[in-house]
Amino acid sequence: MGFHVGNPKSAADLVQAHQVHRDVYISPDVYALEMKHVFANAWVFVGHESQTPKKGDYFATQIGNQPVIQVRHKPDDIHVLLNRCPHKGTKIVIDRQGNTGKFFRCPYHAWSFKTDGCLLAIPLKKGYEGTGLEKTQNGKGMKAVGAVKNYRGFIFARLADEGISFEEFFGDSLSSLDNMVDRSPEGRLEVVGPPLRYMHYCNWKMLVENQTDTCHPMVAHESSAGIAVKLYEELNLPKGAPKPAAMQIIAPFMSPYEFFEGMGIRTWPNGHGHTGVHHSIHSDYSAIPGYFEAMVETYGEEKAKTILDENRHNTVYFPNIMIKGPIQQLRTFIPLAADKTIVESYIYRLVGAPDELTARTAMYNRMINAPTSIVGHDDLEMYERAQEGLHVNGLEWVNISRLLEDDENHEGEAVLNGTTERQMRNQFDAWRKFMTYDQDQQEAAK
Amino acid sequence: MSVSKDQIIDFIYEEARMLDEGRHDEWLALWLTDGHYWMPLDYKQSDPINETSLLYEDMFMLKLRVERLNGARTFSQKPKSRCHHVIQRPFIDEMNGDTFVTNTSMHYVETRLDEQQLLALTARHDLTLVDGQLRIANKRIDILNCDAAFRNIQLLP
């Protein structure tokens, strides 16, 4: 320990083509470096615009370990500010969401700020005359993030002032977000209720990797999906009788290896990728009356079919979210420490679509991703056993070489066998890139 | 045939004891076949269907949950969790012929390995008298800190 302190290049060396050193999961020093570099140089999901629909509405969350506020400054203008009074450091808002009116006001000494962060007023301001306060960072108002992008309602931010553009960072991977939003006959999503909040004592990257780990469901989830199939068979329902909801949602986890091999994995540059290129566990959900008709009205039959035929399973957006387009779910894996992660699982309503779709999405969310989920329980068990097991000395590397190709590189899009670990390697390739991105840029500028 | 307030209250106590002692098959037999066990996610949530809940389970899911607890490959239950209810005397809010509504405050403790969590809960039971026996028609559990981030909750309050 201590070896990597202040040295992003040494942390980047923990990643090799076929393996990663355990320090990427367990070292607090590496964690500090990824918060400072990876989460500052990458574009990170903040929230959805429907969480702050009116002027003055705010939503408090984190980008990596940085507390931030998403706030609607004008009807069409959402800002992301660091949640810290520039005076003494007090968090400006403490509730998760609310409305601040025309300005933020620090509850400690009443410094106030416009909703774009600009300093509005300081009580007894003459006390600062001649002190030079206005020339310091403290006198300039609430600090804003480096850049903000509202992409079809989803708010992303880059903490660093300079860096990769939104378009270059995401590239063609935005097709998954597009598909999720296009599934609304009005091309618009709205958040539904609060997210599930689930505390894990493991590293955030284990959760992200698991999103495209197609060799674990039939093993780790045998106790839920396998028993679901057994109970269903015991029911001996007549042919054609509607299946219990649990069978639609949980049973596909027991699909054989061949199913997951055939579903395919696609990867894009900068660590993004998805499972379910050809089909997925979401393919066989029963149709909802009236939905297809509403889609045809908006898009025409051909385009409506193209949108709905897409069955992408999990799309990972590096560094720390996953979306499920076919069911309008987004999960964010918020790092709290090297061995502590909070998972928040949101669902969205397809504006203009029948309520039954929202009902199915809500059902998926609670059955699979709740702290009370019989599926989630076994996932958490695996992550936390790994977090503890990785402390074993003398065996310090984690293998990620399944279906590794000799000339593998992550600069272009690729589609492969669905059981490859390529997406995990792709994430680590991006992790290494954004760990040293600022340093590499500075050196190139010399 | 009718039941007394005391019999209703005894029923609520007996249900908690079944759960604490892991008598899950007996517990399942208390339920009417179309019942739902609901644990809202949001404070004062009114819609179990179109918003996320922690649980909203029919008998198929509850049976699956119970059977899973004893499965050979139920990794998160090796070792098994244990639970403990401390309940306040139930209020009987409604008595309408053969249907009854109770409201019960409780402290629920769940433990596994070195971890133990305490949840403060309110349980609402909808009970129905069928062939002289009280049965659970629906059950709703509101967790006081439902908006907090939870660790695994593996057994049933």
Coordinates of C-alpha atoms in Angstrom, one line a residue:
Chain A
M1 CA 0.0 0.0 0.0
G2 CA 1.1 3.5 -0.6
F3 CA 2.9 2.5 -3.8
H4 CA 0.3 4.1 -6.1
V5 CA -0.2 7.4 -4.2
G6 CA -0.4 10.3 -6.6
N7 CA 0.8 8.1 -9.5
P8 CA -1.9 7.4 -12.0
K9 CA 0.6 5.8 -14.4
S10 CA 1.5 3.1 -11.8
A11 CA -2.2 2.4 -11.3
A12 CA -2.8 2.1 -15.0
D13 CA -0.1 -0.6 -15.1
L14 CA -2.3 -2.8 -12.9
V15 CA -4.3 -3.5 -16.1
Q16 CA -3.0 -6.1 -18.6
A17 CA -4.6 -7.5 -21.7
H18 CA -5.7 -10.8 -20.0
Q19 CA -5.7 -9.9 -16.3
V20 CA -5.9 -7.1 -13.7
H21 CA -4.2 -6.8 -10.4
R22 CA -6.3 -7.1 -7.3
D23 CA -5.3 -3.6 -6.2
V24 CA -7.8 -2.2 -8.8
Y25 CA -10.5 -3.6 -6.5
I26 CA -9.1 -3.4 -3.0
S27 CA -6.5 -0.6 -2.7
P28 CA -7.8 2.7 -1.2
D29 CA -4.9 4.4 -3.0
V30 CA -6.1 3.2 -6.4
Y31 CA -9.6 4.1 -5.5
A32 CA -8.5 7.7 -4.7
L33 CA -6.8 7.9 -8.1
E34 CA -9.8 6.6 -10.0
M35 CA -12.0 9.2 -8.2
K36 CA -9.5 12.0 -9.1
H37 CA -8.8 10.9 -12.7
V38 CA -11.2 8.4 -14.2
F39 CA -14.4 10.0 -12.8
A40 CA -13.1 13.5 -13.6
N41 CA -12.0 12.8 -17.2
A42 CA -15.0 10.6 -18.3
W43 CA -18.6 11.7 -18.8
V44 CA -20.6 10.5 -15.9
F45 CA -24.4 10.1 -15.6
V46 CA -26.0 12.6 -13.2
G47 CA -29.8 12.3 -13.5
H48 CA -32.8 12.6 -15.7
E49 CA -34.3 15.9 -16.7
S50 CA -37.7 14.8 -15.4
Q51 CA -36.3 14.7 -11.9
T52 CA -36.0 18.5 -12.1
P53 CA -39.0 19.5 -14.2
K54 CA -39.5 23.1 -13.0
K55 CA -37.3 26.1 -12.6
G56 CA -35.4 25.9 -9.3
D57 CA -35.9 22.1 -9.0
Y58 CA -32.8 20.3 -7.9
F59 CA -31.6 16.8 -7.4
A60 CA -28.5 15.9 -5.3
T61 CA -26.2 13.0 -6.2
Q62 CA -22.6 12.2 -6.7
I63 CA -20.1 12.0 -9.6
G64 CA -17.6 9.5 -8.2
N65 CA -17.0 10.9 -4.7
Q66 CA -17.9 14.4 -5.6
P67 CA -21.3 15.7 -4.3
V68 CA -23.2 17.5 -7.0
I69 CA -26.5 19.2 -7.6
Q70 CA -28.5 18.9 -10.8
V71 CA -30.6 22.1 -11.0
R72 CA -33.0 23.6 -13.5
H73 CA -31.7 27.2 -14.0
K74 CA -34.1 28.1 -16.9
P75 CA -36.9 26.2 -18.5
D76 CA -34.5 24.6 -21.0
D77 CA -31.2 24.9 -19.1
I78 CA -30.0 22.4 -16.5
H79 CA -26.8 23.0 -14.6
V80 CA -24.6 20.7 -12.5
L81 CA -22.9 22.4 -9.5
L82 CA -20.6 21.0 -6.8
N83 CA -22.6 20.8 -3.6
R84 CA -20.3 22.9 -1.4
C85 CA -20.6 26.5 -0.2
P86 CA -17.5 28.3 -1.4
H87 CA -17.2 29.9 2.0
K88 CA -16.7 27.1 4.6
G89 CA -17.6 24.0 2.7
T90 CA -21.1 23.4 4.0
K91 CA -23.3 21.3 1.6
I92 CA -25.8 23.7 0.1
V93 CA -28.6 21.1 -0.1
I94 CA -28.9 18.0 2.0
D95 CA -32.2 16.5 0.9
R96 CA -32.1 14.4 -2.3
Q97 CA -34.5 16.6 -4.2
G98 CA -36.5 19.8 -3.8
N99 CA -37.1 23.3 -5.2
T100 CA -34.8 26.1 -4.2
G101 CA -36.8 29.0 -5.7
K102 CA -34.8 31.7 -7.4
F103 CA -31.5 31.1 -5.6
F104 CA -29.6 28.8 -3.3
R105 CA -28.9 30.1 0.2
C106 CA -26.3 28.5 2.4
P107 CA -27.9 27.7 5.8
Y108 CA -24.6 28.6 7.7
H109 CA -23.9 32.3 6.9
A110 CA -26.6 33.0 4.2
W111 CA -24.2 33.4 1.3
S112 CA -26.6 33.1 -1.7
F113 CA -26.1 32.0 -5.3
K114 CA -28.1 32.1 -8.5
T115 CA -29.2 28.7 -9.8
D116 CA -26.3 28.7 -12.3
G117 CA -23.9 29.0 -9.3
C118 CA -23.0 32.7 -9.6
L119 CA -22.6 34.6 -6.3
L120 CA -25.7 36.7 -5.6
A121 CA -25.0 38.2 -2.1
I122 CA -23.0 38.0 1.0
P123 CA -24.4 39.5 4.2
L124 CA -22.3 42.3 5.7
K125 CA -20.2 42.3 2.6
K126 CA -18.3 45.4 3.6
G127 CA -16.4 43.1 6.0
Y128 CA -14.6 41.7 3.0
E129 CA -13.5 45.1 1.5
G130 CA -9.8 45.1 0.8
T131 CA -9.4 41.4 1.6
G132 CA -9.2 40.3 -2.0
L133 CA -12.0 37.8 -1.6
E134 CA -13.4 38.6 -5.1
K135 CA -10.1 37.4 -6.6
T136 CA -10.2 34.0 -4.9
Q137 CA -12.1 31.0 -5.9
N138 CA -14.2 31.3 -2.7
G139 CA -15.5 34.7 -3.9
K140 CA -16.8 33.4 -7.3
G141 CA -19.8 31.4 -6.3
M142 CA -20.6 27.7 -6.4
K143 CA -18.3 25.8 -8.5
A144 CA -19.7 24.2 -11.7
V145 CA -18.6 20.9 -13.3
G146 CA -16.4 21.2 -16.4
A147 CA -19.2 20.4 -18.9
V148 CA -22.8 19.3 -19.0
K149 CA -24.8 17.5 -21.7
N150 CA -28.5 16.8 -21.8
Y151 CA -28.8 13.9 -24.2
R152 CA -32.5 13.1 -24.9
G153 CA -33.3 13.9 -21.3
F154 CA -30.4 12.2 -19.7
I155 CA -27.9 14.5 -17.9
F156 CA -24.2 13.7 -18.1
A157 CA -21.4 15.7 -16.8
R158 CA -17.6 15.8 -17.1
L159 CA -15.9 17.2 -13.9
A160 CA -12.7 18.2 -15.8
D161 CA -12.7 21.6 -17.4
E162 CA -10.9 20.3 -20.5
G163 CA -11.2 16.8 -22.0
I164 CA -12.9 14.5 -24.4
S165 CA -16.1 15.7 -26.0
F166 CA -19.4 14.0 -25.2
E167 CA -19.8 12.9 -28.8
E168 CA -16.4 11.4 -29.0
F169 CA -16.7 9.7 -25.6
F170 CA -20.0 7.9 -26.4
G171 CA -19.9 7.6 -30.2
D172 CA -22.2 5.0 -31.6
S173 CA -23.0 3.6 -28.2
L174 CA -25.7 6.3 -27.9
S175 CA -27.8 4.0 -30.1
S176 CA -28.8 2.1 -26.9
L177 CA -30.1 5.3 -25.2
D178 CA -31.8 6.3 -28.5
N179 CA -33.6 3.0 -28.6
M180 CA -34.8 3.3 -25.0
V181 CA -36.2 6.8 -25.6
D182 CA -37.6 5.9 -29.1
R183 CA -39.8 3.2 -27.4
S184 CA -42.0 6.1 -26.2
P185 CA -44.5 7.0 -28.9
E186 CA -43.7 10.6 -27.9
G187 CA -40.0 10.1 -27.8
R188 CA -39.8 11.0 -24.2
L189 CA -39.2 9.3 -20.8
E190 CA -40.2 10.3 -17.3
V191 CA -38.7 9.0 -14.1
V192 CA -41.1 6.9 -12.0
G193 CA -40.8 7.2 -8.2
P194 CA -37.6 7.0 -6.2
P195 CA -34.8 4.5 -7.1
L196 CA -34.1 1.3 -5.2
R197 CA -31.0 1.9 -3.1
Y198 CA -28.9 -1.1 -2.3
M199 CA -25.7 -1.1 -0.3
H200 CA -22.9 -3.4 -1.4
Y201 CA -19.6 -3.9 0.5
C202 CA -17.6 -4.4 -2.7
N203 CA -15.8 -2.4 -5.4
W204 CA -18.0 -0.6 -7.9
K205 CA -16.2 -2.2 -10.9
M206 CA -17.4 -5.7 -9.8
L207 CA -21.0 -4.6 -10.3
V208 CA -20.3 -3.0 -13.6
E209 CA -18.4 -6.1 -14.9
N210 CA -21.3 -8.3 -13.8
Q211 CA -23.7 -6.5 -16.2
T212 CA -22.1 -8.3 -19.2
D213 CA -21.1 -11.5 -17.3
T214 CA -23.2 -14.1 -19.1
C215 CA -21.6 -17.1 -17.5
H216 CA -23.0 -16.5 -14.0
P217 CA -26.8 -16.4 -14.2
M218 CA -27.4 -20.1 -14.5
V219 CA -24.9 -20.8 -11.7
A220 CA -25.3 -18.0 -9.2
H221 CA -29.1 -17.7 -9.7
E222 CA -29.9 -21.4 -9.8
S223 CA -31.6 -21.1 -6.4
S224 CA -34.1 -18.5 -7.7
A225 CA -34.5 -19.1 -11.4
G226 CA -34.0 -22.9 -11.2
I227 CA -36.6 -23.3 -8.4
A228 CA -39.0 -21.0 -10.3
V229 CA -38.9 -23.3 -13.3
K230 CA -39.4 -26.4 -11.0
L231 CA -42.5 -24.8 -9.2
Y232 CA -43.9 -23.8 -12.6
E233 CA -43.7 -27.3 -13.9
E234 CA -45.3 -28.6 -10.7
L235 CA -48.3 -26.3 -11.4
N236 CA -49.0 -28.3 -14.5
L237 CA -50.9 -25.5 -16.1
P238 CA -52.8 -26.2 -19.4
K239 CA -51.0 -25.3 -22.6
G240 CA -51.4 -21.7 -23.5
A241 CA -52.4 -20.6 -19.9
P242 CA -50.6 -17.3 -19.0
K243 CA -47.4 -17.9 -17.1
P244 CA -46.9 -16.4 -13.6
A245 CA -45.1 -13.1 -13.8
A246 CA -42.1 -14.6 -12.0
M247 CA -41.6 -17.0 -14.9
Q248 CA -41.4 -14.2 -17.5
I249 CA -38.9 -12.2 -15.4
I250 CA -36.8 -14.7 -13.4
A251 CA -36.9 -18.0 -15.3
P252 CA -34.9 -16.8 -18.4
F253 CA -31.8 -16.5 -16.0
M254 CA -31.7 -20.3 -16.2
S255 CA -31.2 -20.3 -20.0
P256 CA -28.3 -22.6 -21.1
Y257 CA -24.8 -21.4 -22.1
E258 CA -25.7 -21.8 -25.8
F259 CA -28.4 -19.1 -25.3
F260 CA -26.0 -16.7 -23.9
E261 CA -23.3 -17.6 -26.4
G262 CA -25.7 -16.9 -29.3
M263 CA -27.1 -13.6 -27.9
G264 CA -23.8 -11.9 -28.7
I265 CA -21.9 -9.0 -27.1
R266 CA -21.1 -5.7 -28.9
T267 CA -18.3 -3.4 -27.7
W268 CA -17.6 0.3 -28.5
P269 CA -14.6 2.4 -27.8
N270 CA -14.2 4.1 -24.4
G271 CA -15.5 1.2 -22.4
H272 CA -19.1 1.0 -23.6
G273 CA -20.8 -2.2 -24.7
H274 CA -23.9 -4.4 -24.5
T275 CA -25.2 -7.9 -24.3
G276 CA -28.1 -9.1 -26.5
V277 CA -27.1 -8.3 -30.0
H278 CA -29.2 -11.0 -31.6
H279 CA -31.7 -11.8 -28.9
S280 CA -31.8 -11.6 -25.1
I281 CA -33.7 -12.6 -22.0
H282 CA -36.1 -9.7 -22.7
S283 CA -37.1 -11.1 -26.2
D284 CA -40.1 -13.1 -25.2
Y285 CA -42.0 -10.7 -23.0
S286 CA -45.6 -10.8 -23.9
A287 CA -47.0 -8.0 -26.1
I288 CA -49.1 -5.2 -24.5
P289 CA -52.3 -4.4 -26.3
G290 CA -52.4 -0.9 -27.9
Y291 CA -48.7 -0.3 -27.6
F292 CA -47.6 -1.4 -31.1
E293 CA -50.5 0.6 -32.6
A294 CA -49.4 3.8 -30.8
M295 CA -45.8 3.2 -32.0
V296 CA -47.0 2.8 -35.6
E297 CA -48.9 6.0 -35.4
T298 CA -45.8 7.9 -34.5
Y299 CA -43.1 6.1 -36.5
G300 CA -44.9 4.1 -39.2
E301 CA -44.9 0.4 -39.3
E302 CA -41.4 -0.3 -40.5
K303 CA -39.6 2.0 -38.1
A304 CA -41.8 0.9 -35.2
K305 CA -40.8 -2.7 -35.9
T306 CA -37.1 -1.8 -36.1
I307 CA -37.3 0.0 -32.7
L308 CA -39.2 -2.8 -31.0
D309 CA -37.1 -5.6 -32.6
E310 CA -34.1 -4.4 -30.8
N311 CA -33.6 -6.6 -27.7
R312 CA -30.4 -5.2 -26.2
H313 CA -30.1 -6.7 -22.8
N314 CA -27.6 -4.7 -20.7
T315 CA -25.8 -1.7 -22.1
V316 CA -22.9 -0.5 -20.0
Y317 CA -21.9 3.1 -20.3
F318 CA -18.4 3.5 -18.9
P319 CA -17.7 4.2 -16.1
N320 CA -20.6 3.3 -13.9
I321 CA -24.1 2.9 -15.3
M322 CA -26.1 0.2 -17.1
I323 CA -29.4 0.7 -19.0
K324 CA -31.9 -1.8 -20.1
G325 CA -33.6 -0.3 -23.2
P326 CA -36.4 -2.8 -23.6
I327 CA -37.7 -2.2 -20.0
Q328 CA -36.5 1.5 -19.5
Q329 CA -34.4 0.8 -16.5
L330 CA -31.1 2.6 -15.5
R331 CA -28.8 1.4 -12.7
T332 CA -26.0 3.6 -11.4
F333 CA -23.1 2.1 -9.4
I334 CA -22.0 4.9 -7.2
P335 CA -18.6 4.3 -5.6
L336 CA -18.3 5.2 -1.9
A337 CA -15.0 3.5 -1.1
A338 CA -12.7 0.8 -2.6
D339 CA -15.0 -1.7 -0.8
K340 CA -18.3 0.1 -0.7
T341 CA -20.8 0.9 -3.5
I342 CA -24.4 2.0 -3.5
V343 CA -26.5 0.8 -6.4
E344 CA -29.5 3.0 -7.4
S345 CA -32.0 1.4 -9.8
Y346 CA -34.3 3.8 -11.6
I347 CA -37.3 3.1 -13.9
Y348 CA -38.8 5.4 -16.5
R349 CA -42.3 5.6 -18.0
L350 CA -42.6 5.6 -21.8
V351 CA -44.7 8.8 -22.3
G352 CA -47.7 7.9 -24.5
A353 CA -47.5 4.2 -23.9
P354 CA -49.9 1.9 -22.0
D355 CA -49.4 1.7 -18.2
E356 CA -48.8 -2.1 -18.4
L357 CA -45.3 -1.4 -19.7
T358 CA -44.5 0.6 -16.6
A359 CA -46.0 -2.1 -14.5
R360 CA -43.7 -4.7 -16.0
T361 CA -40.7 -2.5 -15.6
A362 CA -41.6 -1.9 -11.9
M363 CA -42.0 -5.6 -11.5
Y364 CA -38.6 -6.3 -13.0
N365 CA -36.9 -3.7 -10.8
R366 CA -38.3 -5.2 -7.6
M367 CA -37.9 -8.8 -8.5
I368 CA -34.3 -8.5 -9.7
N369 CA -32.7 -5.4 -8.2
A370 CA -34.2 -4.7 -4.8
P371 CA -32.4 -5.4 -1.5
T372 CA -35.3 -7.8 -1.0
S373 CA -34.7 -9.6 -4.3
I374 CA -34.0 -13.3 -4.3
V375 CA -31.9 -12.7 -7.4
G376 CA -30.0 -9.7 -6.0
H377 CA -29.1 -11.6 -2.8
D378 CA -27.0 -14.1 -4.6
D379 CA -25.2 -11.5 -6.7
L380 CA -24.3 -9.5 -3.6
E381 CA -23.0 -12.7 -2.0
M382 CA -20.7 -13.3 -5.0
Y383 CA -19.3 -9.8 -5.0
E384 CA -18.6 -9.6 -1.3
R385 CA -17.0 -13.1 -1.2
A386 CA -14.7 -11.8 -4.0
Q387 CA -14.0 -8.6 -2.2
E388 CA -12.8 -10.7 0.8
G389 CA -11.1 -13.4 -1.2
L390 CA -9.0 -11.0 -3.2
H391 CA -6.9 -10.3 -0.1
V392 CA -5.2 -13.7 -0.5
N393 CA -1.5 -13.1 -1.0
G394 CA 0.5 -14.9 -3.6
L395 CA -2.3 -15.0 -6.1
E396 CA -2.9 -11.4 -6.9
W397 CA -4.2 -11.3 -10.4
V398 CA -7.8 -11.6 -11.6
N399 CA -8.2 -13.4 -14.9
I400 CA -10.4 -11.8 -17.6
S401 CA -9.2 -13.7 -20.7
R402 CA -12.3 -15.7 -21.8
L403 CA -12.4 -15.6 -25.6
L404 CA -9.4 -13.2 -25.7
E405 CA -8.2 -12.7 -29.3
D406 CA -4.5 -12.3 -30.2
D407 CA -4.9 -8.9 -31.9
E408 CA -7.6 -7.6 -29.7
N409 CA -7.9 -3.8 -29.5
H410 CA -10.7 -1.6 -28.4
E411 CA -10.4 1.3 -30.8
G412 CA -13.3 0.1 -33.0
E413 CA -16.7 -1.5 -32.6
A414 CA -16.8 -5.3 -32.4
V415 CA -19.5 -8.0 -32.2
L416 CA -18.6 -11.3 -30.6
N417 CA -19.8 -14.5 -28.9
G418 CA -22.0 -13.6 -26.0
T419 CA -19.8 -15.3 -23.4
T420 CA -16.7 -13.3 -24.2
E421 CA -15.2 -11.2 -21.4
R422 CA -14.2 -8.6 -24.0
Q423 CA -16.5 -6.0 -22.5
M424 CA -14.7 -6.3 -19.2
R425 CA -11.4 -5.9 -21.0
N426 CA -12.9 -3.0 -22.9
Q427 CA -13.9 -1.3 -19.6
F428 CA -10.4 -1.7 -18.2
D429 CA -8.9 -0.4 -21.4
A430 CA -11.0 2.8 -20.9
W431 CA -10.2 2.8 -17.2
R432 CA -6.5 2.9 -18.0
K433 CA -7.0 5.5 -20.7
F434 CA -9.0 7.9 -18.5
M435 CA -6.7 7.2 -15.5
T436 CA -3.9 9.0 -17.3
Y437 CA -5.9 11.1 -19.8
D438 CA -5.2 14.5 -18.1
Q439 CA -1.5 13.6 -17.6
D440 CA -1.1 12.4 -21.2
Q441 CA -2.7 15.6 -22.5
Q442 CA -0.4 17.7 -20.4
E443 CA 2.6 15.9 -21.6
A444 CA 1.5 16.1 -25.3
A445 CA 1.1 19.8 -24.9
K446 CA 4.7 20.3 -23.7
Chain B
M1 CA -69.2 -18.1 13.6
S2 CA -67.4 -15.0 14.7
V3 CA -64.0 -14.2 16.2
S4 CA -63.1 -12.1 19.2
K5 CA -60.5 -9.3 19.3
D6 CA -58.3 -11.5 21.3
Q7 CA -58.3 -14.2 18.7
I8 CA -57.3 -11.7 16.0
I9 CA -54.5 -10.4 18.1
D10 CA -53.3 -13.9 18.9
F11 CA -53.3 -14.6 15.2
I12 CA -50.9 -11.7 14.5
Y13 CA -48.6 -12.9 17.3
E14 CA -48.7 -16.5 16.1
E15 CA -47.8 -15.4 12.6
A16 CA -44.7 -13.5 13.8
R17 CA -43.6 -16.5 15.8
M18 CA -43.9 -18.8 12.8
L19 CA -41.6 -16.5 10.8
D20 CA -39.1 -16.3 13.7
E21 CA -39.1 -20.1 14.0
G22 CA -38.8 -20.6 10.3
R23 CA -42.1 -22.5 10.1
H24 CA -42.6 -21.2 6.5
D25 CA -44.8 -23.9 5.2
E26 CA -47.3 -23.3 8.0
W27 CA -47.0 -19.6 7.3
L28 CA -47.8 -20.0 3.6
A29 CA -50.9 -22.0 4.6
L30 CA -52.2 -18.9 6.5
W31 CA -52.6 -17.1 3.1
L32 CA -55.6 -16.9 0.8
T33 CA -54.5 -18.0 -2.7
D34 CA -54.9 -14.5 -4.3
G35 CA -53.2 -12.6 -1.5
H36 CA -50.2 -10.2 -2.0
Y37 CA -47.4 -9.3 0.3
W38 CA -46.5 -5.7 -0.3
M39 CA -43.5 -3.8 1.0
P40 CA -43.6 -0.2 -0.5
L41 CA -40.4 1.6 -1.4
D42 CA -41.7 5.1 -1.0
Y43 CA -43.1 6.6 2.2
K44 CA -46.9 6.5 2.1
Q45 CA -46.8 4.9 -1.4
S46 CA -50.3 4.2 -2.7
D47 CA -49.6 2.3 -6.0
P48 CA -48.0 -1.2 -5.8
I49 CA -48.2 -1.9 -9.5
N50 CA -47.0 1.1 -11.5
E51 CA -44.1 2.1 -9.2
T52 CA -41.2 0.2 -7.8
S53 CA -41.8 -1.5 -4.5
L54 CA -39.4 -3.5 -2.4
L55 CA -41.8 -6.5 -2.6
Y56 CA -45.2 -7.1 -4.2
E57 CA -45.5 -10.8 -4.3
D58 CA -48.2 -13.3 -5.1
M59 CA -48.4 -16.8 -3.8
F60 CA -46.1 -18.1 -6.6
M61 CA -43.4 -15.7 -5.6
L62 CA -43.8 -16.3 -1.9
K63 CA -43.6 -20.1 -2.4
L64 CA -40.5 -19.6 -4.6
R65 CA -39.0 -17.4 -1.8
V66 CA -39.7 -20.0 0.8
E67 CA -38.5 -23.0 -1.2
R68 CA -35.3 -21.1 -2.2
L69 CA -34.4 -20.6 1.5
N70 CA -33.9 -24.4 1.8
G71 CA -32.3 -24.9 -1.7
A72 CA -29.0 -26.8 -2.0
R73 CA -27.5 -24.0 -4.0
T74 CA -28.9 -21.0 -2.2
F75 CA -25.5 -19.3 -1.7
S76 CA -26.7 -16.2 0.1
Q77 CA -28.3 -18.5 2.7
K78 CA -25.1 -20.4 3.5
P79 CA -25.1 -19.9 6.4
K80 CA -28.8 -19.1 7.0
S81 CA -30.2 -15.8 8.2
R82 CA -32.3 -15.7 11.4
C83 CA -34.9 -13.2 12.3
H84 CA -36.7 -11.9 15.3
H85 CA -39.9 -9.8 15.7
V86 CA -40.8 -7.7 18.7
I87 CA -44.3 -6.6 18.2
Q88 CA -46.6 -4.1 19.9
R89 CA -50.2 -5.1 20.7
P90 CA -52.0 -4.9 17.3
F91 CA -54.7 -2.2 16.8
I92 CA -57.8 -3.6 15.2
D93 CA -58.8 -0.9 12.9
E94 CA -61.7 -2.6 11.2
M95 CA -64.1 -5.4 12.0
N96 CA -66.7 -5.9 9.2
G97 CA -68.4 -9.3 9.4
D98 CA -65.8 -11.8 8.2
T99 CA -63.1 -9.3 7.3
F100 CA -60.7 -7.5 9.6
V101 CA -57.9 -4.9 9.3
T102 CA -55.1 -4.7 11.9
N103 CA -52.2 -2.3 12.3
T104 CA -49.1 -3.5 14.2
S105 CA -45.9 -1.7 15.1
M106 CA -42.8 -3.9 15.3
H107 CA -39.1 -4.0 15.5
Y108 CA -37.7 -6.6 13.1
V109 CA -34.1 -7.9 13.5
E110 CA -32.4 -10.0 10.8
T111 CA -29.0 -11.4 11.2
R112 CA -26.4 -13.5 9.3
L113 CA -22.7 -14.0 9.9
D114 CA -21.4 -10.9 11.7
E115 CA -24.1 -8.5 10.5
Q116 CA -27.4 -7.6 12.2
Q117 CA -29.9 -5.1 11.1
L118 CA -32.8 -3.5 12.9
L119 CA -35.9 -2.3 11.0
A120 CA -38.8 -0.4 12.5
L121 CA -41.9 -1.4 10.7
T122 CA -45.7 -1.0 10.6
A123 CA -47.6 -4.1 9.4
R124 CA -51.1 -3.8 8.0
H125 CA -52.9 -7.2 7.8
D126 CA -56.2 -7.7 5.9
L127 CA -57.6 -10.8 7.4
T128 CA -60.6 -12.9 6.3
L129 CA -62.5 -15.6 8.2
V130 CA -62.9 -18.7 6.1
D131 CA -64.5 -21.9 7.4
G132 CA -63.9 -20.6 11.0
Q133 CA -60.2 -20.0 10.4
L134 CA -58.5 -16.6 10.1
R135 CA -56.5 -16.2 6.8
I136 CA -54.2 -13.5 5.5
A137 CA -55.9 -11.8 2.5
N138 CA -53.2 -9.2 2.1
K139 CA -50.2 -7.9 4.1
R140 CA -48.4 -4.6 3.8
I141 CA -45.2 -3.8 5.6
D142 CA -44.0 -0.1 5.8
I143 CA -40.4 0.3 6.8
L144 CA -39.8 3.5 8.7
N145 CA -36.6 4.3 6.8
C146 CA -37.9 3.0 3.5
D147 CA -35.8 5.6 1.6
A148 CA -32.5 4.5 3.1
A149 CA -30.0 2.3 1.3
F150 CA -30.4 -1.3 2.6
R151 CA -28.2 -4.3 2.8
N152 CA -29.8 -7.6 1.9
I153 CA -33.1 -8.2 3.5
Q154 CA -33.4 -12.0 3.0
L155 CA -36.2 -13.1 5.3
L156 CA -39.7 -11.8 5.7
P157 CA -40.8 -9.3 8.3

